[in-house]
Amino acid sequence: MPLRKFTCMKPITENHIEQYAISELQELGYQYVFAPSLNPSQWEGRSERESYEQIVLIGRLRDAVARINPDIPDEAREQAIQKVLRIFAARRFLGIM
């Protein structure tokens, strides 16, 4: 019986997986943001967060709430945002997140 010749596949790297995930999420409508642009110590005040402890990107949250709920008053949108932030802060404080 002759021996089969197997061709070696290139190994799958973390970068391959990351690029695939980014591509799939972009096809679903998500926006890719290069991580260093979120770094508070760089980009001279153009970062979307004040510190690494600020997990929720409040500007993006506000934009999403306005886009999803265009017909509700601004005050109601702000109340919803504050509620989300309080829930997030409470869970973080309790060690749930």
mmCIF file of C-alpha atoms in Angstrom:
data_model
loop_
_atom_site.group_PDB
_atom_site.id
_atom_site.type_symbol
_atom_site.label_atom_id
_atom_site.label_comp_id
_atom_site.label_asym_id
_atom_site.label_seq_id
_atom_site.Cartn_x
_atom_site.Cartn_y
_atom_site.Cartn_z
ATOM 1 C CA MET A 1 0.000 0.000 0.000
ATOM 2 C CA PRO A 2 1.560 3.311 -1.038
ATOM 3 C CA LEU A 3 2.083 6.020 1.554
ATOM 4 C CA ARG A 4 -0.077 9.095 1.194
ATOM 5 C CA LYS A 5 1.626 12.387 0.978
ATOM 6 C CA PHE A 6 0.068 14.961 3.302
ATOM 7 C CA THR A 7 0.503 18.625 2.743
ATOM 8 C CA CYS A 8 1.042 20.706 5.840
ATOM 9 C CA MET A 9 -1.441 23.419 6.520
ATOM 10 C CA LYS A 10 -0.269 26.731 7.822
ATOM 11 C CA PRO A 11 -0.942 27.051 11.542
ATOM 12 C CA ILE A 12 -3.888 29.165 12.613
ATOM 13 C CA THR A 13 -2.699 32.090 14.679
ATOM 14 C CA GLU A 14 -4.414 34.472 17.057
ATOM 15 C CA ASN A 15 -4.174 37.130 14.333
ATOM 16 C CA HIS A 16 -6.068 34.897 11.855
ATOM 17 C CA ILE A 17 -8.849 34.379 14.375
ATOM 18 C CA GLU A 18 -8.963 38.081 15.262
ATOM 19 C CA GLN A 19 -9.124 39.179 11.621
ATOM 20 C CA TYR A 20 -11.867 36.635 10.909
ATOM 21 C CA ALA A 21 -13.914 37.809 13.911
ATOM 22 C CA ILE A 22 -13.492 41.469 12.907
ATOM 23 C CA SER A 23 -14.606 40.689 9.368
ATOM 24 C CA GLU A 24 -17.663 38.735 10.525
ATOM 25 C CA LEU A 25 -18.726 41.450 12.969
ATOM 26 C CA GLN A 26 -18.278 44.181 10.343
ATOM 27 C CA GLU A 27 -20.543 42.224 7.991
ATOM 28 C CA LEU A 28 -23.160 42.300 10.759
ATOM 29 C CA GLY A 29 -22.918 46.086 10.909
ATOM 30 C CA TYR A 30 -20.472 46.558 13.771
ATOM 31 C CA GLN A 31 -17.785 49.226 13.491
ATOM 32 C CA TYR A 32 -14.166 48.251 14.090
ATOM 33 C CA VAL A 33 -12.147 50.614 16.261
ATOM 34 C CA PHE A 34 -8.374 50.240 16.569
ATOM 35 C CA ALA A 35 -7.777 49.656 20.294
ATOM 36 C CA PRO A 36 -5.064 52.301 20.857
ATOM 37 C CA SER A 37 -7.561 54.980 19.822
ATOM 38 C CA LEU A 38 -9.429 54.119 23.034
ATOM 39 C CA ASN A 39 -6.273 54.453 25.134
ATOM 40 C CA PRO A 40 -6.718 57.387 27.543
ATOM 41 C CA SER A 41 -3.001 58.149 27.759
ATOM 42 C CA GLN A 42 -2.551 58.749 24.039
ATOM 43 C CA TRP A 43 -4.164 60.722 21.235
ATOM 44 C CA GLU A 44 -3.981 63.973 23.254
ATOM 45 C CA GLY A 45 -7.534 64.226 24.543
ATOM 46 C CA ARG A 46 -9.160 62.545 21.568
ATOM 47 C CA SER A 47 -9.729 59.282 23.410
ATOM 48 C CA GLU A 48 -13.252 58.044 24.013
ATOM 49 C CA ARG A 49 -12.507 57.339 27.673
ATOM 50 C CA GLU A 50 -10.913 59.251 30.516
ATOM 51 C CA SER A 51 -9.247 56.225 32.143
ATOM 52 C CA TYR A 52 -8.954 52.461 31.758
ATOM 53 C CA GLU A 53 -11.528 52.093 34.518
ATOM 54 C CA GLN A 54 -14.166 53.709 32.296
ATOM 55 C CA ILE A 55 -15.446 50.569 30.611
ATOM 56 C CA VAL A 56 -18.652 51.990 29.144
ATOM 57 C CA LEU A 57 -17.960 54.373 26.265
ATOM 58 C CA ILE A 58 -20.588 56.928 27.215
ATOM 59 C CA GLY A 59 -20.499 58.867 23.948
ATOM 60 C CA ARG A 60 -21.163 55.693 21.969
ATOM 61 C CA LEU A 61 -23.911 54.707 24.412
ATOM 62 C CA ARG A 62 -25.591 58.111 23.979
ATOM 63 C CA ASP A 63 -25.379 57.864 20.193
ATOM 64 C CA ALA A 64 -26.854 54.339 20.221
ATOM 65 C CA VAL A 65 -29.718 55.276 22.554
ATOM 66 C CA ALA A 66 -30.566 58.266 20.335
ATOM 67 C CA ARG A 67 -30.375 56.169 17.159
ATOM 68 C CA ILE A 68 -32.508 53.354 18.575
ATOM 69 C CA ASN A 69 -35.040 55.674 20.266
ATOM 70 C CA PRO A 70 -35.385 58.750 18.061
ATOM 71 C CA ASP A 71 -38.951 59.494 19.156
ATOM 72 C CA ILE A 72 -38.479 59.716 22.914
ATOM 73 C CA PRO A 73 -37.581 62.974 24.672
ATOM 74 C CA ASP A 74 -33.937 63.766 25.397
ATOM 75 C CA GLU A 75 -34.640 63.645 29.128
ATOM 76 C CA ALA A 76 -35.949 60.071 28.864
ATOM 77 C CA ARG A 77 -32.884 59.039 26.863
ATOM 78 C CA GLU A 78 -30.602 60.527 29.510
ATOM 79 C CA GLN A 79 -32.519 58.743 32.271
ATOM 80 C CA ALA A 80 -32.058 55.446 30.423
ATOM 81 C CA ILE A 81 -28.326 56.090 30.050
ATOM 82 C CA GLN A 82 -27.964 56.945 33.731
ATOM 83 C CA LYS A 83 -29.858 53.784 34.676
ATOM 84 C CA VAL A 84 -27.532 51.642 32.552
ATOM 85 C CA LEU A 85 -24.508 53.312 34.146
ATOM 86 C CA ARG A 86 -25.886 52.774 37.677
ATOM 87 C CA ILE A 87 -26.591 49.094 36.983
ATOM 88 C CA PHE A 88 -23.123 48.657 35.524
ATOM 89 C CA ALA A 89 -21.487 50.437 38.480
ATOM 90 C CA ALA A 90 -23.446 48.380 41.033
ATOM 91 C CA ARG A 91 -22.525 45.092 39.349
ATOM 92 C CA ARG A 92 -18.903 46.118 39.154
ATOM 93 C CA PHE A 93 -18.902 47.127 42.813
ATOM 94 C CA LEU A 94 -20.408 43.781 43.804
ATOM 95 C CA GLY A 95 -17.864 41.905 41.677
ATOM 96 C CA ILE A 96 -20.466 40.485 39.314
ATOM 97 C CA MET A 97 -18.664 41.822 36.226
#
